Coordinates of C-alpha atoms and ligand atoms in Angstrom, one line a residue:
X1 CA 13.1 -28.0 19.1
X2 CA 10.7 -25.4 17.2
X3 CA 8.0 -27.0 15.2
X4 CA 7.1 -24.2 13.0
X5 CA 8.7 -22.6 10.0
X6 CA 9.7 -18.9 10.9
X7 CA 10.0 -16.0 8.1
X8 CA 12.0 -13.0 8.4
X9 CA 10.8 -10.3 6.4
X10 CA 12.1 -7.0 5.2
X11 CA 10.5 -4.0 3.7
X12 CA 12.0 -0.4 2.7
X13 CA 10.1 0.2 -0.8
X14 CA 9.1 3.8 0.0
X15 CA 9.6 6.0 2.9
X16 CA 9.0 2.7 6.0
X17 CA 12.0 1.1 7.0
X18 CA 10.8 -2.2 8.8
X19 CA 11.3 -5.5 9.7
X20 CA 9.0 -8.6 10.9
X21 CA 9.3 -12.4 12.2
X22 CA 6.4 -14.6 10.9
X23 CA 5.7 -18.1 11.5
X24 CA 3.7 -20.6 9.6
X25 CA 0.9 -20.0 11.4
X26 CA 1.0 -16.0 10.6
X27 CA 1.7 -15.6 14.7
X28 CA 3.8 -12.3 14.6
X29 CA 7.0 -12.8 16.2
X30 CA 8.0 -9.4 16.0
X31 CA 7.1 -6.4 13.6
X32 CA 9.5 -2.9 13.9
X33 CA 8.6 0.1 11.5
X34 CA 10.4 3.1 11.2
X35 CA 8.8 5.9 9.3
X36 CA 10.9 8.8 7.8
X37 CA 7.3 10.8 7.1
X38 CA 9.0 13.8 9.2
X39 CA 11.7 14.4 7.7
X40 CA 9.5 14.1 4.0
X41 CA 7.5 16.3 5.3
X42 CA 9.7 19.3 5.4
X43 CA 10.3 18.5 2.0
X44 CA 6.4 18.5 1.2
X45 CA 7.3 14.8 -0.6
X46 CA 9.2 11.8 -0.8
X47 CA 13.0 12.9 -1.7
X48 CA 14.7 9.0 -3.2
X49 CA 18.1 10.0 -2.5
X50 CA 17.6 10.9 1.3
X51 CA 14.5 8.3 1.5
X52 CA 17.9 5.7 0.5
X53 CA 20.0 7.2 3.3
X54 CA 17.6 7.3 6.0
X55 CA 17.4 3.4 4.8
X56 CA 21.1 2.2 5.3
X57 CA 20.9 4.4 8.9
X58 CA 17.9 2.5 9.8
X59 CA 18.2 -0.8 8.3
X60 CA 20.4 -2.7 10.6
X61 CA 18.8 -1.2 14.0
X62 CA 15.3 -2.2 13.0
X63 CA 16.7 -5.8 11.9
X64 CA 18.3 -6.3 14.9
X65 CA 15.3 -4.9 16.7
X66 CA 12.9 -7.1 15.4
X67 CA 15.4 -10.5 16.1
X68 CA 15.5 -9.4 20.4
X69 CA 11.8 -8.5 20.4
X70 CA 10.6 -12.0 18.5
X71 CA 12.6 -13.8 21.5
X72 CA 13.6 -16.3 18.8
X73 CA 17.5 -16.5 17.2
X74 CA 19.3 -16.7 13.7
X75 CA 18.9 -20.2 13.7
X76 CA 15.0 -20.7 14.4
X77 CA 14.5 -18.6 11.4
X78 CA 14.1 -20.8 8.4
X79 CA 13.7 -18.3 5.2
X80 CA 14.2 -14.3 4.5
X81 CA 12.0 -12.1 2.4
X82 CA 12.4 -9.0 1.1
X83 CA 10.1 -6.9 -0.9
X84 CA 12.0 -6.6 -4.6
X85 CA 9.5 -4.4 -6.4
X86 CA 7.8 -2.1 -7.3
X87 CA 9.1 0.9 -5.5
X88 CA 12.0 3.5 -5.1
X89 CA 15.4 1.9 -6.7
X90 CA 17.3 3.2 -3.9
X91 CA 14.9 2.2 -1.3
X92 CA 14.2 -1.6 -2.6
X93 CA 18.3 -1.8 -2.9
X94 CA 19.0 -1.2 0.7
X95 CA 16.3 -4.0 1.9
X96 CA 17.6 -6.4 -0.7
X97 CA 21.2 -5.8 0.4
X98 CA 20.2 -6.2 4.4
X99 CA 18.2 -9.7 3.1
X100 CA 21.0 -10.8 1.2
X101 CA 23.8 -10.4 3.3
X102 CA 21.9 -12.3 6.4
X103 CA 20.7 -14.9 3.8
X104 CA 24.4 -15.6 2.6
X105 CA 25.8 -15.5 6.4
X106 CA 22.9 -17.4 8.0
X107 CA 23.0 -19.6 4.6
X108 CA 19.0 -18.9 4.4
X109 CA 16.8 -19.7 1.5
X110 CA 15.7 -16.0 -0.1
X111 CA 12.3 -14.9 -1.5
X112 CA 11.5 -11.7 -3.7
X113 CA 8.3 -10.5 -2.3
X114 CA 5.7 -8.0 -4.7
X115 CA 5.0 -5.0 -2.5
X116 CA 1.2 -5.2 -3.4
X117 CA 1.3 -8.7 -3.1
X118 CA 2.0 -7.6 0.6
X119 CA -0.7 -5.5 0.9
X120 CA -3.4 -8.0 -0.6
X121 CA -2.0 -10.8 2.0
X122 CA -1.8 -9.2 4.7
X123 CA -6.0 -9.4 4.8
X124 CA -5.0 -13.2 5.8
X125 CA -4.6 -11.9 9.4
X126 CA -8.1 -11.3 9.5
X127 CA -10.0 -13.8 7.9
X128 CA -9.1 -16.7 5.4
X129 CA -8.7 -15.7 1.7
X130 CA -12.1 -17.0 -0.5
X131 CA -11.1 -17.1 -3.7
X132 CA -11.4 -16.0 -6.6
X133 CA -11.3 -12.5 -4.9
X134 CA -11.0 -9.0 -5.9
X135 CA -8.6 -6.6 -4.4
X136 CA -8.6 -2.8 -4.9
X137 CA -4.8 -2.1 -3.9
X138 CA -4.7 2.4 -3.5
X139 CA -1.7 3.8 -2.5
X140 CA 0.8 6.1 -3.0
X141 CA 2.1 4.9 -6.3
X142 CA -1.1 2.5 -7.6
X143 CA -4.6 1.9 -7.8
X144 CA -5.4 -1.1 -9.4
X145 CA -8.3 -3.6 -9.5
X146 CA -6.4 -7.1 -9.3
X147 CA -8.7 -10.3 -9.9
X148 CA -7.0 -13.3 -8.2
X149 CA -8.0 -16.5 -9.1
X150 CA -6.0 -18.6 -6.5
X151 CA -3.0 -17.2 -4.4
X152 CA -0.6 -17.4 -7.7
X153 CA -3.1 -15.8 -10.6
X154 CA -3.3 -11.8 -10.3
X155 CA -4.3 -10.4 -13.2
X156 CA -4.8 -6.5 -13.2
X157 CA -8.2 -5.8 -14.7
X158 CA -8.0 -2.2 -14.0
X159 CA -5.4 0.6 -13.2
X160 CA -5.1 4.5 -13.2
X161 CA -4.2 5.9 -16.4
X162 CA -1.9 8.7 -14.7
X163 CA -1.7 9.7 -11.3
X164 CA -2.1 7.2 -8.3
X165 CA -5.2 7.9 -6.0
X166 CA -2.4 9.2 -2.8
X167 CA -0.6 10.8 -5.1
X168 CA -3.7 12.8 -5.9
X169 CA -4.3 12.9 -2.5
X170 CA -0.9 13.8 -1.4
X171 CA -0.8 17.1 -4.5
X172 CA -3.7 18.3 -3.5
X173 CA -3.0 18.7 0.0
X174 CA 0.4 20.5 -0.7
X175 CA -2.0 23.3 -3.2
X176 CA -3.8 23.4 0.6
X177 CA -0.5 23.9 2.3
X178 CA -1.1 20.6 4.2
X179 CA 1.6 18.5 5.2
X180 CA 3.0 15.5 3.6
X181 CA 1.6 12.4 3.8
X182 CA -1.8 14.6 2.7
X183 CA -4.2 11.6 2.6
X184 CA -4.9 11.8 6.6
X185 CA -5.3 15.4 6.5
X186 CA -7.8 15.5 3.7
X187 CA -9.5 12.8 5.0
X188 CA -9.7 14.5 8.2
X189 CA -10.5 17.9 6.7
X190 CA -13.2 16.7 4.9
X191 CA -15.1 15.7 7.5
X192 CA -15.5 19.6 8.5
X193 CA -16.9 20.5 4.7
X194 CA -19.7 20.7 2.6
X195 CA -20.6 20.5 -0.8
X196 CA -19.7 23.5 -2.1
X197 CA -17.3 23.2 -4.9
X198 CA -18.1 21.1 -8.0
X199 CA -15.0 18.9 -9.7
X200 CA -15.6 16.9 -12.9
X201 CA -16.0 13.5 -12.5
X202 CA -13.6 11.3 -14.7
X203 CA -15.1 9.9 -17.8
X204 CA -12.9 6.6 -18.2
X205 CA -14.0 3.4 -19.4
X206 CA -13.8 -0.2 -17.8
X207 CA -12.4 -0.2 -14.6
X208 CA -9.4 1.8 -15.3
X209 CA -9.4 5.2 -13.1
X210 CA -8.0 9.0 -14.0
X211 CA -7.1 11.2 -11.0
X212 CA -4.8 13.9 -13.0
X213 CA -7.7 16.2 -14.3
X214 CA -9.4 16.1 -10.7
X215 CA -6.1 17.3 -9.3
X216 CA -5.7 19.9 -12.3
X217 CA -9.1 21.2 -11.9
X218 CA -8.8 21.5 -8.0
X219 CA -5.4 23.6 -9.0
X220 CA -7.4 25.7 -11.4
X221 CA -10.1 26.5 -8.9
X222 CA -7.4 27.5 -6.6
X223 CA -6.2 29.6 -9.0
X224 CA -9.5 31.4 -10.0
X225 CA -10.5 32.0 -6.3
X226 CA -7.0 33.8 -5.9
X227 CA -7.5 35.8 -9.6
X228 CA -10.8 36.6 -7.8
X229 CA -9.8 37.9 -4.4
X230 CA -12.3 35.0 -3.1
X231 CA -11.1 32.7 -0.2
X232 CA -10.7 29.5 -0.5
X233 CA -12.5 27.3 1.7
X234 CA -10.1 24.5 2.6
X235 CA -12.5 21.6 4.1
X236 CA -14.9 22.1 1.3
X237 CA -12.3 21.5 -1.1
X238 CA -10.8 18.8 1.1
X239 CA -14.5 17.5 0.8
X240 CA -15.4 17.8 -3.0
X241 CA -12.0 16.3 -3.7
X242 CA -12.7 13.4 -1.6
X243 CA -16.1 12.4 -2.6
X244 CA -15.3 12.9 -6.4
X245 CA -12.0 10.6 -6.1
X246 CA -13.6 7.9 -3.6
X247 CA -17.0 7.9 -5.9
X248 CA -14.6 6.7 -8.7
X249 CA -13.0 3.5 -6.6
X250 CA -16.5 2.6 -5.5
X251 CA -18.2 2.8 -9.0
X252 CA -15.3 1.0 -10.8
X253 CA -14.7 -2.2 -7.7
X254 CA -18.4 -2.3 -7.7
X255 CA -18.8 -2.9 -11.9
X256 CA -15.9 -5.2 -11.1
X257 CA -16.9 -7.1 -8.7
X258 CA -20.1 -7.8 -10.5
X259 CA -19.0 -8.8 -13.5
X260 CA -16.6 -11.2 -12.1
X261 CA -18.7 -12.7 -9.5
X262 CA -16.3 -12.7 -6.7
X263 CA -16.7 -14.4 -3.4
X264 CA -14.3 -11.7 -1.6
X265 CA -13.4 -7.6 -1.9
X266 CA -10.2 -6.6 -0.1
X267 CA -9.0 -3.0 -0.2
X268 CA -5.4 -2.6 0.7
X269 CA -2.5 0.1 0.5
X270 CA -2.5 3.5 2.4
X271 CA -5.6 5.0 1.0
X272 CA -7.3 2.0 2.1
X273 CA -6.7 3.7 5.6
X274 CA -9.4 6.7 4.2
X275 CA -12.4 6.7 6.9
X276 CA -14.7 7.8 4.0
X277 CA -13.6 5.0 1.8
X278 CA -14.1 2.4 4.7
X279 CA -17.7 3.5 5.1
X280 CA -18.6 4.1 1.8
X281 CA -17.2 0.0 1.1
X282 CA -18.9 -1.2 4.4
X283 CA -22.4 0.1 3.3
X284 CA -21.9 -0.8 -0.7
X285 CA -20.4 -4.6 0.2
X286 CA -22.9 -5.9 2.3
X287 CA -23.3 -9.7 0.3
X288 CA -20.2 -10.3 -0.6
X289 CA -17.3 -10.7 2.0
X290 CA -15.3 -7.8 2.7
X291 CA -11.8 -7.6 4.3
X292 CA -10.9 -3.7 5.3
X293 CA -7.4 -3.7 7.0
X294 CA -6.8 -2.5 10.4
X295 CA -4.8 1.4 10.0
X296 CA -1.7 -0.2 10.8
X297 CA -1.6 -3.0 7.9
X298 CA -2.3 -0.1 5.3
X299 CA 0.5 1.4 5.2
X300 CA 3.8 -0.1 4.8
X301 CA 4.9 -2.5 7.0
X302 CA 7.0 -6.0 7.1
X303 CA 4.3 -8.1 8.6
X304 CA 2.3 -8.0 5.4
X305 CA 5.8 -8.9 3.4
X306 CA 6.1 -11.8 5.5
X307 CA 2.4 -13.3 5.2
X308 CA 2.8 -12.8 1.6
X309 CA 6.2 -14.9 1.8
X310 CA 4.8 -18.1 2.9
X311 CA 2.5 -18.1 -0.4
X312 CA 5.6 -18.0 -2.5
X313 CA 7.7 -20.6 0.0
X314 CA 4.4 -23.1 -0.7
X315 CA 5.0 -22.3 -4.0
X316 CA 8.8 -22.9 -3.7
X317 CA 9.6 -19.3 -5.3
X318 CA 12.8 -18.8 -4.4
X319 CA 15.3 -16.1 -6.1
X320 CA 19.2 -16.5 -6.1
X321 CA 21.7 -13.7 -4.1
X322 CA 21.8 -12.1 -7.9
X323 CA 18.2 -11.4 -7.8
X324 CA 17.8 -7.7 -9.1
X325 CA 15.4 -5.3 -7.3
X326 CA 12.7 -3.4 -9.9
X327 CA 11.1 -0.4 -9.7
X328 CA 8.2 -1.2 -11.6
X329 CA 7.5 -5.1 -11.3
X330 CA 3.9 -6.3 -12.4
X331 CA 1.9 -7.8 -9.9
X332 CA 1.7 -10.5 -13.0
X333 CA 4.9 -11.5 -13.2
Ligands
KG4_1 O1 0.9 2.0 0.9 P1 1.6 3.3 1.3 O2 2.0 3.4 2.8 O3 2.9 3.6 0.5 C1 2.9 3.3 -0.9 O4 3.2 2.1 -1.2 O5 2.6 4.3 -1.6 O6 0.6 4.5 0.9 C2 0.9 5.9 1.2 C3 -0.2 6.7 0.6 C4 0.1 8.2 0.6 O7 -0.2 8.8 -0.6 C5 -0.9 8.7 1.7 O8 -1.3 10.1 1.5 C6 -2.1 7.8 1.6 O9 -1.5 6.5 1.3 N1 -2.9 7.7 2.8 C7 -4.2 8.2 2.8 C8 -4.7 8.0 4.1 N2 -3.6 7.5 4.9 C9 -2.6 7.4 4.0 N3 -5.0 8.6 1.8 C10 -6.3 9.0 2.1 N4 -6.8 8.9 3.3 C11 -6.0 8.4 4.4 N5 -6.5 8.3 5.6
ZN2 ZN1 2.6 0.3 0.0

């Protein structure tokens, strides 16, 4: 007879198909991820409609997957969570369908999961939440200074007023020919350049961020070196884009987390993988606790939709089979 309440959790908001088994005590059963990066790649981006196919190819192999390798059954697991937002449409609706149909078979209670949620509870793994904390969630598709109160109070105090740092990240690289996802390979890059090149710095108030004229003036320096007949010197661009974008999430969770007095800093989301940004944070957060997530609970990944799951269960936040998955769904709500 199992003693402890057992999650299984879904995610396929992006470009990760995956799957985890959680219990109560956040032991990880199982956690499968399947990444469809190489076939974005050749298409220098995410592409929704094939991101949605390579979903409903994956999604019942890496379900299955993760049920043999947790060496538990159906019936030990007690609840199933999905992420229902904010992502891809297409994406989001293959997970919900997969949750859906094994919650009405296995007659499971269901639970709508926020994606960031995800990736600000999955810092639980490595040390207990102290609120109220700050989190700095980068990614792909946000940047956003959350403050949260207690594990059901988020209230975004900051966000980017156009593109999302990766994004940035991600545009940039393609202008240097690098392949998609272009985070790693600008972060990587960088490390081999100097300064050299000089991008304006963002002039945005409170602890909202810009990243749209540092990616414009990085394609109009492009531009001018190739008007010129100069070369372009990829690592020291890789390098002044860097600093200049990771100087603005230090400057703005630093005026943050002073003027809120916060007992705890977690950085989550893909960019939070950045080896820049994690020494930059280490030596800038030395009195206040500081949670950096290990590479592989950065980017997408079930195991952080599951950890997130047993805040809503305590809660009792359950959602009904006609739960509708949203693209854009506020960390608020
Ligand atoms: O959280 P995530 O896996 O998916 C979204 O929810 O968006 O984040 C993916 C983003 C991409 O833009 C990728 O380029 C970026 O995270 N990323 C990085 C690094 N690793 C991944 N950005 C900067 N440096 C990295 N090392
Ligand atoms: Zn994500």
């Amino acid at each position: 007879m199992k003693e402890k309440k057992i999650i299984l959790a879904i995610e396929s908001s992006c470009d990760e198909t995956a799957c985890a088994l959680v219990d109560e005590d956040l032991n990880i059963l199982s956690s499968v991820v399947t990444s469809q990066i190489d076939v974005h790649a050749r298409f220098g981006g995410v592409i929704p409609e094939v991101a949605s196919r390579m979903h409903v190819e994956q999604i019942s192999i890496i379900v299955k997957e993760a049920i043999v390798r947790s060496g538990v059954t159906m019936d030990d697991v007690d609840y199933i969570a999905y992420t229902i937002g904010p992502g891809l449409i297409g994406s989001l609706h293959i997970g919900s369908v997969a949750a859906k149909t094994l919650a009405f078979f296995y007659n499971k209670p269901l639970i709508g999961v926020h994606h960031l949620k995800g990736h600000i509870f999955v810092n639980e793994l490595l040390q207990p939440l102290q609120f109220p904390l700050m989190a700095l969630v980068v990614s792909g598709g946000h940047t956003e200074l959350v403050y949260i109160e207690n594990d059901h109070d988020f209230k975004i105090i900051g966000t980017t007023l156009d593109d999302a740092v990766g994004e940035a990240y991600d545009k940039v690289a393609r202008l240097m020919d690098l392949q998609y996802p272009g985070g790693p390979k600008i972060d990587k890059l960088s490390a081999e350049g100097k300064e050299h090149y000089q991008l304006p710095i963002p002039k945005v108030g409170g602890y909202d961020f810009s990243f749209s004229g540092l990616k414009n003036a990085s394609i109009q320096l492009v531009k001018r070196l190739e008007r010129n007949g100069e070369e372009l010197n990829k690592a020291d661009l890789a390098y002044a884009f860097q600093e200049t974008a990771l100087k603005q999430l230090l400057n703005k969770t630093k005026l943050a987390v002073e003027d809120y007095g916060v007992k705890q800093l977690i950085v989550g989301g893909g960019v939070a993988a950045n080896s820049r940004l994690r020494t930059l944070m280490q030596e800038e957060f030395k009195d206040i606790s500081l949670i950096l997530p290990p590479l592989k609970y950065c980017t997408d990944n079930a195991t952080m939709i599951g950890v997130a799951a047993f805040h809503y269960l305590k809660h009792q936040d359950f959602i009904g089979l006609d739960a509708m998955s949203q693209s854009s769904l506020s960390i608020e709500s």
